[in-house]
PDB file of C-alpha atoms in Angstrom:
ATOM      1  CA  MET A   1       0.000   0.000   0.000  1.00 59.00           C
ATOM      2  CA  GLY A   2       2.852   2.384   0.820  1.00 68.00           C
ATOM      3  CA  PHE A   3       4.542   1.593  -2.489  1.00 71.00           C
ATOM      4  CA  MET A   4       1.378   2.441  -4.441  1.00 69.00           C
ATOM      5  CA  LEU A   5       1.024   5.698  -2.582  1.00 73.00           C
ATOM      6  CA  ARG A   6       4.622   6.654  -3.400  1.00 78.00           C
ATOM      7  CA  ASP A   7       3.994   5.927  -7.112  1.00 76.00           C
ATOM      8  CA  TRP A   8       0.896   8.094  -6.969  1.00 71.00           C
ATOM      9  CA  LEU A   9       2.777  10.999  -5.441  1.00 78.00           C
ATOM     10  CA  ASP A  10       5.679  10.587  -7.842  1.00 80.00           C
ATOM     11  CA  LEU A  11       3.404  10.727 -10.887  1.00 76.00           C
ATOM     12  CA  SER A  12       1.468  13.667  -9.553  1.00 76.00           C
ATOM     13  CA  LEU A  13       4.331  15.805  -8.223  1.00 78.00           C
ATOM     14  CA  ASN A  14       7.361  14.900 -10.284  1.00 79.00           C
ATOM     15  CA  HIS A  15       5.727  14.055 -13.608  1.00 75.00           C
ATOM     16  CA  SER A  16       2.800  16.554 -13.399  1.00 74.00           C
ATOM     17  CA  VAL A  17       0.174  13.922 -14.110  1.00 74.00           C
ATOM     18  CA  PRO A  18      -3.300  15.277 -13.220  1.00 75.00           C
ATOM     19  CA  SER A  19      -5.172  13.563 -10.452  1.00 74.00           C
ATOM     20  CA  SER A  20      -8.091  12.882 -12.783  1.00 73.00           C
ATOM     21  CA  LEU A  21      -5.867  10.859 -15.102  1.00 72.00           C
ATOM     22  CA  LEU A  22      -4.430   8.977 -12.169  1.00 71.00           C
ATOM     23  CA  ILE A  23      -7.910   8.069 -11.047  1.00 73.00           C
ATOM     24  CA  LEU A  24      -8.985   7.085 -14.545  1.00 68.00           C
ATOM     25  CA  SER A  25      -5.881   5.081 -15.215  1.00 65.00           C
ATOM     26  CA  ARG A  26      -5.920   3.506 -11.789  1.00 62.00           C
ATOM     27  CA  ALA A  27      -2.185   3.787 -11.824  1.00 46.00           C
ATOM     28  CA  PHE A  28      -2.005   2.912  -8.171  1.00 46.00           C
ATOM     29  CA  THR A  29      -2.910  -0.693  -9.016  1.00 55.00           C
ATOM     30  CA  VAL A  30      -0.065  -1.184 -11.487  1.00 50.00           C
ATOM     31  CA  SER A  31       2.522  -3.637 -10.279  1.00 52.00           C
ATOM     32  CA  GLY A  32       6.153  -2.692  -9.898  1.00 52.00           C
ATOM     33  CA  LYS A  33       7.159  -4.645 -12.985  1.00 61.00           C
ATOM     34  CA  VAL A  34       5.681  -1.983 -15.309  1.00 63.00           C
ATOM     35  CA  ARG A  35       7.091   1.462 -15.406  1.00 72.00           C
ATOM     36  CA  PRO A  36       4.668   4.186 -14.352  1.00 69.00           C
ATOM     37  CA  GLU A  37       5.225   6.150 -17.554  1.00 72.00           C
ATOM     38  CA  GLU A  38       4.267   3.145 -19.664  1.00 74.00           C
ATOM     39  CA  ALA A  39       1.200   2.503 -17.533  1.00 71.00           C
ATOM     40  CA  VAL A  40       0.075   6.103 -17.917  1.00 70.00           C
ATOM     41  CA  GLN A  41       0.761   5.996 -21.674  1.00 74.00           C
ATOM     42  CA  ALA A  42      -1.256   2.802 -22.064  1.00 74.00           C
ATOM     43  CA  THR A  43      -4.072   4.313 -20.074  1.00 71.00           C
ATOM     44  CA  LEU A  44      -4.049   7.503 -22.114  1.00 67.00           C
ATOM     45  CA  SER A  45      -4.049   5.568 -25.374  1.00 74.00           C
ATOM     46  CA  SER A  46      -7.156   3.706 -24.276  1.00 74.00           C
ATOM     47  CA  LEU A  47      -9.018   6.906 -23.473  1.00 71.00           C
ATOM     48  CA  PRO A  48     -11.053   8.803 -26.099  1.00 72.00           C
ATOM     49  CA  ASP A  49      -9.257  11.658 -27.841  1.00 72.00           C
ATOM     50  CA  GLU A  50     -11.784  14.191 -26.638  1.00 72.00           C
ATOM     51  CA  VAL A  51     -11.114  13.311 -22.998  1.00 70.00           C
ATOM     52  CA  VAL A  52      -7.343  13.500 -23.465  1.00 66.00           C
ATOM     53  CA  ASP A  53      -7.551  16.868 -25.226  1.00 70.00           C
ATOM     54  CA  THR A  54      -9.890  18.275 -22.595  1.00 72.00           C
ATOM     55  CA  VAL A  55      -7.644  17.193 -19.723  1.00 69.00           C
ATOM     56  CA  GLY A  56      -4.518  18.425 -21.483  1.00 68.00           C
ATOM     57  CA  ILE A  57      -5.985  21.851 -22.139  1.00 68.00           C
ATOM     58  CA  THR A  58      -7.583  22.412 -18.761  1.00 66.00           C
ATOM     59  CA  ALA A  59      -5.071  20.730 -16.431  1.00 64.00           C
ATOM     60  CA  LEU A  60      -1.606  20.825 -17.959  1.00 64.00           C
ATOM     61  CA  PRO A  61       0.456  23.901 -17.078  1.00 64.00           C
ATOM     62  CA  SER A  62       1.603  26.139 -19.933  1.00 63.00           C
ATOM     63  CA  GLU A  63       4.881  27.947 -20.497  1.00 65.00           C
ATOM     64  CA  ASP A  64       3.275  31.385 -20.876  1.00 70.00           C
ATOM     65  CA  SER A  65      -0.147  32.954 -20.630  1.00 74.00           C
ATOM     66  CA  VAL A  66      -0.453  33.551 -24.391  1.00 77.00           C
ATOM     67  CA  SER A  67      -0.110  29.922 -25.308  1.00 76.00           C
ATOM     68  CA  GLU A  68      -2.443  28.953 -22.498  1.00 75.00           C
ATOM     69  CA  ARG A  69      -5.100  31.374 -23.757  1.00 79.00           C
ATOM     70  CA  ARG A  70      -4.649  30.116 -27.304  1.00 80.00           C
ATOM     71  CA  ARG A  71      -5.067  26.560 -26.110  1.00 77.00           C
ATOM     72  CA  LYS A  72      -8.186  27.435 -24.176  1.00 78.00           C
ATOM     73  CA  LEU A  73      -9.579  29.321 -27.185  1.00 83.00           C
ATOM     74  CA  GLU A  74      -9.027  26.289 -29.366  1.00 82.00           C
ATOM     75  CA  TYR A  75     -10.694  24.197 -26.740  1.00 79.00           C
ATOM     76  CA  LEU A  76     -13.709  26.519 -26.645  1.00 83.00           C
ATOM     77  CA  GLU A  77     -13.965  26.475 -30.445  1.00 85.00           C
ATOM     78  CA  MET A  78     -13.810  22.714 -30.389  1.00 82.00           C
ATOM     79  CA  GLN A  79     -16.530  22.592 -27.743  1.00 83.00           C
ATOM     80  CA  GLU A  80     -18.637  24.995 -29.782  1.00 88.00           C
ATOM     81  CA  GLU A  81     -18.306  22.775 -32.836  1.00 88.00           C
ATOM     82  CA  LEU A  82     -19.269  19.786 -30.762  1.00 85.00           C
ATOM     83  CA  ILE A  83     -22.291  21.658 -29.447  1.00 89.00           C
ATOM     84  CA  LYS A  84     -23.292  22.630 -32.995  1.00 91.00           C
ATOM     85  CA  GLU A  85     -22.951  19.044 -34.139  1.00 90.00           C
ATOM     86  CA  GLU A  86     -25.060  17.870 -31.246  1.00 90.00           C
ATOM     87  CA  GLU A  87     -27.678  20.519 -32.017  1.00 91.00           C
ATOM     88  CA  GLU A  88     -27.736  19.509 -35.677  1.00 91.00           C
ATOM     89  CA  LYS A  89     -28.114  15.875 -34.712  1.00 90.00           C
ATOM     90  CA  GLU A  90     -30.888  16.792 -32.308  1.00 90.00           C
ATOM     91  CA  GLU A  91     -32.633  18.867 -34.991  1.00 90.00           C
ATOM     92  CA  GLU A  92     -32.375  15.980 -37.419  1.00 91.00           C
ATOM     93  CA  GLU A  93     -33.828  13.645 -34.840  1.00 90.00           C
ATOM     94  CA  GLN A  94     -36.649  16.095 -34.097  1.00 89.00           C
ATOM     95  CA  ALA A  95     -37.321  16.450 -37.822  1.00 88.00           C
ATOM     96  CA  LYS A  96     -37.458  12.670 -38.188  1.00 88.00           C
ATOM     97  CA  ILE A  97     -39.799  12.456 -35.223  1.00 88.00           C
ATOM     98  CA  LYS A  98     -42.032  15.161 -36.724  1.00 85.00           C
ATOM     99  CA  GLU A  99     -42.053  13.408 -40.084  1.00 85.00           C
ATOM    100  CA  THR A 100     -42.995  10.179 -38.379  1.00 84.00           C
ATOM    101  CA  VAL A 101     -45.777  11.895 -36.436  1.00 81.00           C
ATOM    102  CA  VAL A 102     -47.032  13.683 -39.561  1.00 79.00           C
ATOM    103  CA  SER A 103     -46.991  10.473 -41.563  1.00 78.00           C
ATOM    104  CA  GLN A 104     -48.889   8.704 -38.806  1.00 79.00           C
ATOM    105  CA  GLU A 105     -51.412  11.557 -38.663  1.00 75.00           C
ATOM    106  CA  ASP A 106     -51.783  11.478 -42.443  1.00 74.00           C
ATOM    107  CA  LEU A 107     -52.307   7.747 -42.318  1.00 75.00           C
ATOM    108  CA  ALA A 108     -54.882   8.100 -39.545  1.00 70.00           C
ATOM    109  CA  LEU A 109     -56.596  10.927 -41.435  1.00 72.00           C
ATOM    110  CA  LYS A 110     -56.622   8.828 -44.584  1.00 70.00           C
ATOM    111  CA  GLU A 111     -58.068   5.897 -42.683  1.00 70.00           C
ATOM    112  CA  MET A 112     -60.749   8.205 -41.300  1.00 69.00           C
ATOM    113  CA  THR A 113     -61.399   9.865 -44.659  1.00 68.00           C
ATOM    114  CA  ILE A 114     -61.967   6.611 -46.544  1.00 67.00           C
ATOM    115  CA  PRO A 115     -64.889   5.476 -44.337  1.00 65.00           C
ATOM    116  CA  THR A 116     -66.262   9.030 -44.347  1.00 71.00           C
ATOM    117  CA  ALA A 117     -66.209   9.142 -48.150  1.00 70.00           C
ATOM    118  CA  ARG A 118     -67.796   5.692 -48.280  1.00 76.00           C
ATOM    119  CA  GLU A 119     -70.534   6.817 -45.886  1.00 80.00           C
ATOM    120  CA  ALA A 120     -71.104   9.957 -47.970  1.00 80.00           C
ATOM    121  CA  GLN A 121     -71.500   7.814 -51.093  1.00 82.00           C
ATOM    122  CA  GLU A 122     -73.917   5.510 -49.305  1.00 85.00           C
ATOM    123  CA  GLN A 123     -75.943   8.476 -48.061  1.00 85.00           C
ATOM    124  CA  ALA A 124     -76.027   9.974 -51.560  1.00 86.00           C
ATOM    125  CA  ARG A 125     -77.126   6.612 -52.954  1.00 86.00           C
ATOM    126  CA  ALA A 126     -79.830   6.335 -50.284  1.00 87.00           C
ATOM    127  CA  ARG A 127     -81.067   9.845 -51.075  1.00 86.00           C
ATOM    128  CA  ALA A 128     -81.188   8.971 -54.776  1.00 84.00           C
ATOM    129  CA  VAL A 129     -83.184   5.811 -54.036  1.00 86.00           C
ATOM    130  CA  GLU A 130     -85.549   7.756 -51.788  1.00 87.00           C
ATOM    131  CA  LYS A 131     -86.045  10.399 -54.464  1.00 81.00           C
ATOM    132  CA  GLN A 132     -86.723   7.677 -57.023  1.00 80.00           C
ATOM    133  CA  GLU A 133     -89.295   6.110 -54.705  1.00 85.00           C
ATOM    134  CA  GLN A 134     -90.969   9.483 -54.274  1.00 80.00           C
ATOM    135  CA  LEU A 135     -91.077   9.900 -58.048  1.00 76.00           C
ATOM    136  CA  CYS A 136     -92.589   6.428 -58.367  1.00 77.00           C
ATOM    137  CA  GLU A 137     -95.234   7.299 -55.786  1.00 78.00           C
ATOM    138  CA  LEU A 138     -95.988  10.515 -57.644  1.00 69.00           C
ATOM    139  CA  SER A 139     -96.256   8.564 -60.899  1.00 67.00           C
ATOM    140  CA  ARG A 140     -98.661   6.106 -59.299  1.00 71.00           C
ATOM    141  CA  ALA A 141    -100.715   8.998 -57.920  1.00 65.00           C
ATOM    142  CA  LEU A 142    -100.848  10.578 -61.365  1.00 60.00           C
ATOM    143  CA  ALA A 143    -101.867   7.231 -62.825  1.00 63.00           C
ATOM    144  CA  VAL A 144    -104.676   7.002 -60.273  1.00 60.00           C
ATOM    145  CA  LEU A 145    -105.674  10.548 -61.169  1.00 56.00           C
ATOM    146  CA  ALA A 146    -105.605   9.679 -64.850  1.00 54.00           C
ATOM    147  CA  SER A 147    -107.896   6.730 -64.174  1.00 55.00           C
ATOM    148  CA  ALA A 148    -110.315   8.885 -62.177  1.00 48.00           C
ATOM    149  CA  SER A 149    -112.340   9.483 -65.328  1.00 50.00           C
ATOM    150  CA  SER A 150    -112.843   5.746 -65.845  1.00 50.00           C
ATOM    151  CA  VAL A 151    -113.829   5.421 -62.196  1.00 55.00           C
ATOM    152  CA  SER A 152    -116.365   8.183 -62.729  1.00 62.00           C
ATOM    153  CA  ARG A 153    -117.791   6.321 -65.722  1.00 65.00           C
ATOM    154  CA  GLU A 154    -118.079   3.158 -63.662  1.00 62.00           C
ATOM    155  CA  ARG A 155    -119.833   5.092 -60.930  1.00 62.00           C
ATOM    156  CA  GLU A 156    -122.251   6.564 -63.458  1.00 69.00           C
ATOM    157  CA  GLU A 157    -123.014   3.073 -64.810  1.00 72.00           C
ATOM    158  CA  PHE A 158    -123.542   1.840 -61.268  1.00 68.00           C
ATOM    159  CA  LEU A 159    -125.899   4.710 -60.434  1.00 70.00           C
ATOM    160  CA  ARG A 160    -127.773   4.165 -63.677  1.00 76.00           C
ATOM    161  CA  LEU A 161    -128.397   0.511 -62.818  1.00 75.00           C
ATOM    162  CA  VAL A 162    -129.510   1.357 -59.284  1.00 67.00           C
ATOM    163  CA  ASN A 163    -131.807   4.127 -60.488  1.00 72.00           C
ATOM    164  CA  LYS A 164    -133.280   1.735 -63.017  1.00 76.00           C
ATOM    165  CA  GLU A 165    -134.064  -0.762 -60.237  1.00 69.00           C
ATOM    166  CA  ILE A 166    -135.557   2.002 -58.096  1.00 70.00           C
ATOM    167  CA  GLU A 167    -137.759   3.198 -60.946  1.00 74.00           C
ATOM    168  CA  LEU A 168    -139.007  -0.338 -61.525  1.00 70.00           C
ATOM    169  CA  TYR A 169    -139.775  -0.704 -57.833  1.00 65.00           C
ATOM    170  CA  ASN A 170    -141.567   2.675 -57.691  1.00 67.00           C
ATOM    171  CA  SER A 171    -143.658   1.795 -60.701  1.00 70.00           C
ATOM    172  CA  MET A 172    -144.582  -1.477 -59.030  1.00 62.00           C
ATOM    173  CA  VAL A 173    -145.500   0.285 -55.780  1.00 60.00           C
ATOM    174  CA  GLU A 174    -147.648   2.824 -57.630  1.00 66.00           C
ATOM    175  CA  LYS A 175    -149.622   0.027 -59.277  1.00 61.00           C
ATOM    176  CA  GLU A 176    -150.069  -1.849 -55.976  1.00 55.00           C
ATOM    177  CA  GLY A 177    -153.766  -2.533 -55.282  1.00 51.00           C
ATOM    178  CA  THR A 178    -154.766  -2.005 -58.888  1.00 52.00           C
ATOM    179  CA  ASP A 179    -155.308  -4.315 -61.770  1.00 52.00           C
ATOM    180  CA  GLY A 180    -151.815  -3.667 -63.050  1.00 53.00           C
ATOM    181  CA  GLU A 181    -150.134  -4.941 -59.884  1.00 53.00           C
ATOM    182  CA  LYS A 182    -149.602  -8.380 -61.290  1.00 58.00           C
ATOM    183  CA  GLU A 183    -148.279  -6.952 -64.542  1.00 59.00           C
ATOM    184  CA  ALA A 184    -145.898  -4.650 -62.621  1.00 55.00           C
ATOM    185  CA  MET A 185    -144.589  -7.556 -60.570  1.00 58.00           C
ATOM    186  CA  GLU A 186    -144.042  -9.601 -63.711  1.00 65.00           C
ATOM    187  CA  ALA A 187    -142.351  -6.658 -65.451  1.00 61.00           C
ATOM    188  CA  TYR A 188    -140.090  -6.096 -62.454  1.00 58.00           C
ATOM    189  CA  ARG A 189    -139.123  -9.764 -62.249  1.00 63.00           C
ATOM    190  CA  ALA A 190    -138.592  -9.935 -65.995  1.00 64.00           C
ATOM    191  CA  ALA A 191    -136.363  -6.838 -65.903  1.00 60.00           C
ATOM    192  CA  ARG A 192    -134.348  -8.260 -63.018  1.00 60.00           C
ATOM    193  CA  ASP A 193    -134.007 -11.671 -64.660  1.00 63.00           C
ATOM    194  CA  GLU A 194    -133.024  -9.997 -67.905  1.00 62.00           C
ATOM    195  CA  SER A 195    -130.368  -7.960 -66.116  1.00 60.00           C
ATOM    196  CA  ASP A 196    -128.978 -11.039 -64.309  1.00 59.00           C
ATOM    197  CA  HIS A 197    -129.058 -13.093 -67.490  1.00 57.00           C
ATOM    198  CA  ALA A 198    -127.289 -10.331 -69.437  1.00 55.00           C
ATOM    199  CA  ALA A 199    -124.608 -10.148 -66.763  1.00 52.00           C
ATOM    200  CA  LYS A 200    -123.957 -13.932 -66.891  1.00 53.00           C
ATOM    201  CA  VAL A 201    -124.356 -15.109 -70.485  1.00 49.00           C
ATOM    202  CA  ALA A 202    -123.781 -12.060 -72.698  1.00 46.00           C
ATOM    203  CA  VAL A 203    -120.046 -12.705 -72.989  1.00 43.00           C
ATOM    204  CA  GLY A 204    -119.972 -12.177 -76.717  1.00 45.00           C
ATOM    205  CA  ASP A 205    -121.560  -8.758 -76.396  1.00 50.00           C
ATOM    206  CA  GLU A 206    -118.644  -6.344 -76.064  1.00 50.00           C
ATOM    207  CA  VAL A 207    -120.648  -3.529 -74.480  1.00 48.00           C
ATOM    208  CA  SER A 208    -122.312  -5.801 -71.869  1.00 51.00           C
ATOM    209  CA  SER A 209    -119.068  -7.558 -70.946  1.00 57.00           C
ATOM    210  CA  ALA A 210    -117.280  -4.235 -70.583  1.00 60.00           C
ATOM    211  CA  LEU A 211    -120.089  -2.998 -68.326  1.00 59.00           C
ATOM    212  CA  ILE A 212    -119.964  -6.150 -66.198  1.00 61.00           C
ATOM    213  CA  ASP A 213    -116.209  -5.856 -65.866  1.00 64.00           C
ATOM    214  CA  ARG A 214    -116.532  -2.242 -64.820  1.00 62.00           C
ATOM    215  CA  VAL A 215    -119.191  -3.040 -62.218  1.00 62.00           C
ATOM    216  CA  ASP A 216    -117.168  -5.936 -60.774  1.00 65.00           C
ATOM    217  CA  ALA A 217    -114.024  -3.842 -60.626  1.00 62.00           C
ATOM    218  CA  MET A 218    -115.991  -1.019 -59.071  1.00 61.00           C
ATOM    219  CA  LEU A 219    -117.430  -3.287 -56.363  1.00 62.00           C
ATOM    220  CA  GLN A 220    -113.950  -4.430 -55.391  1.00 65.00           C
ATOM    221  CA  ASN A 221    -111.828  -1.319 -55.837  1.00 65.00           C
ATOM    222  CA  LEU A 222    -114.063   1.759 -55.918  1.00 60.00           C
ATOM    223  CA  GLU A 223    -113.840   2.613 -52.216  1.00 62.00           C
ATOM    224  CA  LYS A 224    -110.111   1.904 -52.073  1.00 70.00           C
ATOM    225  CA  GLU A 225    -109.328   4.013 -55.132  1.00 63.00           C
ATOM    226  CA  ILE A 226    -111.467   6.892 -53.864  1.00 58.00           C
ATOM    227  CA  ASP A 227    -109.652   6.852 -50.504  1.00 62.00           C
ATOM    228  CA  ASP A 228    -106.253   6.730 -52.215  1.00 67.00           C
ATOM    229  CA  VAL A 229    -107.136   9.627 -54.495  1.00 59.00           C
ATOM    230  CA  ASP A 230    -108.473  11.683 -51.577  1.00 58.00           C
ATOM    231  CA  ALA A 231    -105.367  11.033 -49.468  1.00 61.00           C
ATOM    232  CA  LYS A 232    -102.705  11.533 -52.136  1.00 61.00           C
ATOM    233  CA  ILE A 233    -104.121  14.191 -54.401  1.00 55.00           C
ATOM    234  CA  GLY A 234    -106.244  16.287 -52.012  1.00 52.00           C
ATOM    235  CA  ASP A 235    -108.510  19.153 -52.840  1.00 52.00           C
ATOM    236  CA  ARG A 236    -106.267  20.324 -55.719  1.00 48.00           C
ATOM    237  CA  TRP A 237    -107.248  17.370 -57.851  1.00 47.00           C
ATOM    238  CA  ARG A 238    -110.623  16.107 -59.005  1.00 47.00           C
ATOM    239  CA  LEU A 239    -112.075  14.216 -56.039  1.00 45.00           C
ATOM    240  CA  LEU A 240    -114.301  11.207 -56.349  1.00 42.00           C
ATOM    241  CA  ASP A 241    -117.636  11.832 -54.659  1.00 47.00           C
ATOM    242  CA  ARG A 242    -117.996   8.845 -52.413  1.00 46.00           C
ATOM    243  CA  ASP A 243    -121.151  10.214 -50.782  1.00 44.00           C
ATOM    244  CA  LEU A 244    -122.881  10.295 -54.165  1.00 43.00           C
ATOM    245  CA  SER A 245    -122.253   6.597 -54.709  1.00 46.00           C
ATOM    246  CA  ALA A 246    -123.301   5.473 -51.223  1.00 44.00           C
ATOM    247  CA  GLN A 247    -125.305   8.019 -49.233  1.00 44.00           C
ATOM    248  CA  GLY A 248    -127.363   9.191 -52.218  1.00 48.00           C
ATOM    249  CA  ILE A 249    -128.446   5.657 -52.922  1.00 46.00           C
ATOM    250  CA  ALA A 250    -129.137   5.099 -49.245  1.00 46.00           C
ATOM    251  CA  CYS A 251    -131.348   8.195 -49.138  1.00 46.00           C
ATOM    252  CA  SER A 252    -133.240   7.058 -52.240  1.00 49.00           C
ATOM    253  CA  ILE A 253    -133.805   3.625 -50.797  1.00 46.00           C
ATOM    254  CA  ALA A 254    -134.775   5.129 -47.448  1.00 46.00           C
ATOM    255  CA  GLY A 255    -137.356   7.299 -49.222  1.00 49.00           C
ATOM    256  CA  CYS A 256    -138.776   4.289 -50.919  1.00 46.00           C
ATOM    257  CA  SER A 257    -138.829   2.092 -47.832  1.00 44.00           C
ATOM    258  CA  CYS A 258    -140.109   4.659 -45.355  1.00 43.00           C
ATOM    259  CA  THR A 259    -143.708   3.364 -45.789  1.00 44.00           C
ATOM    260  CA  TRP A 260    -142.805  -0.157 -44.638  1.00 45.00           C
ATOM    261  CA  SER A 261    -144.194  -1.085 -41.276  1.00 44.00           C
ATOM    262  CA  SER A 262    -143.880  -3.971 -38.902  1.00 45.00           C
ATOM    263  CA  ASP A 263    -147.095  -5.528 -40.192  1.00 49.00           C
ATOM    264  CA  SER A 264    -146.103  -5.595 -43.841  1.00 49.00           C
ATOM    265  CA  SER A 265    -148.057  -7.790 -46.168  1.00 50.00           C
ATOM    266  CA  PRO A 266    -146.458 -10.795 -47.852  1.00 48.00           C
ATOM    267  CA  LEU A 267    -146.335  -8.832 -51.090  1.00 47.00           C
ATOM    268  CA  GLU A 268    -144.465  -6.016 -49.372  1.00 51.00           C
ATOM    269  CA  GLU A 269    -142.087  -8.493 -47.766  1.00 53.00           C
ATOM    270  CA  MET A 270    -141.404 -10.009 -51.169  1.00 50.00           C
ATOM    271  CA  GLU A 271    -140.845  -6.549 -52.626  1.00 50.00           C
ATOM    272  CA  LYS A 272    -138.556  -5.664 -49.749  1.00 51.00           C
ATOM    273  CA  SER A 273    -136.493  -8.823 -50.233  1.00 55.00           C
ATOM    274  CA  SER A 274    -136.313  -8.136 -53.965  1.00 53.00           C
ATOM    275  CA  ILE A 275    -134.997  -4.616 -53.381  1.00 52.00           C
ATOM    276  CA  PHE A 276    -132.366  -5.789 -50.924  1.00 53.00           C
ATOM    277  CA  HIS A 277    -131.437  -8.579 -53.309  1.00 52.00           C
ATOM    278  CA  VAL A 278    -130.772  -5.965 -55.979  1.00 51.00           C
ATOM    279  CA  LEU A 279    -128.710  -3.918 -53.538  1.00 50.00           C
ATOM    280  CA  PHE A 280    -126.784  -7.005 -52.481  1.00 51.00           C
ATOM    281  CA  VAL A 281    -126.029  -7.870 -56.121  1.00 48.00           C
ATOM    282  CA  LEU A 282    -124.848  -4.311 -56.762  1.00 48.00           C
ATOM    283  CA  GLY A 283    -122.734  -4.250 -53.612  1.00 47.00           C
ATOM    284  CA  VAL A 284    -124.643  -1.488 -51.738  1.00 43.00           C
ATOM    285  CA  VAL A 285    -125.309  -1.754 -47.982  1.00 42.00           C
ATOM    286  CA  VAL A 286    -127.974   0.548 -46.571  1.00 40.00           C
ATOM    287  CA  LYS A 287    -127.790   1.354 -42.865  1.00 40.00           C
TER     288      LYS A 287
END
């Protein structure tokens, strides 16, 4: 231990070796077989050049103040260059980091934009389909409106048939109790049978078949078409008068049947059943 301490002091005092180098080189552990100068040289050669230059400039004594200042100035310039290099490296690293962040943001934005564009296309397609459906509904409404005239013709045919039956019944009622009662009953039955027979067997007659088709279609679709026209077209279009086809007939029948009483005769009962049979055939319900 004493020998190591003497080597330490010799290197520090006699050879002007800085204490920092002695600590770094761990010269106090060198055995006596190696010269101290060689140990220090080997240690210095293993150290980085920057460390050696820094220690030599800051710790070694100089011959005069001018050379010492020059050495320190060179050292400061070297440190400044090192600082600049470090700053440039740091700026490059920051730039790389920013580029990475920007690229990631662009990628995320692109990933977000693609679904957004797809959703916009789907919404536009849905709006186009909805508009097309609205146009189809409008076309159907216009078609219903265009067919309103044919519905009116069917209604007129229907009213004509009902009025014909009512006239026959009134004529029969007027002749009730007279000599022409039997003839009126026979005429009424013959007219009804003729109407039923014409509706069933007159297929070859174009006018009769067209009338039957209109009446059948009217019985099935008249109320539905009138409601559709009223709901879709409104007051701005030509409305189908549903009251005329139902309530008017009901009022006419009510006027004819107001004289019936609870003690009706068999003839009146037969007449009543005949009238309701006609109404049932024509599809009219009187309340």
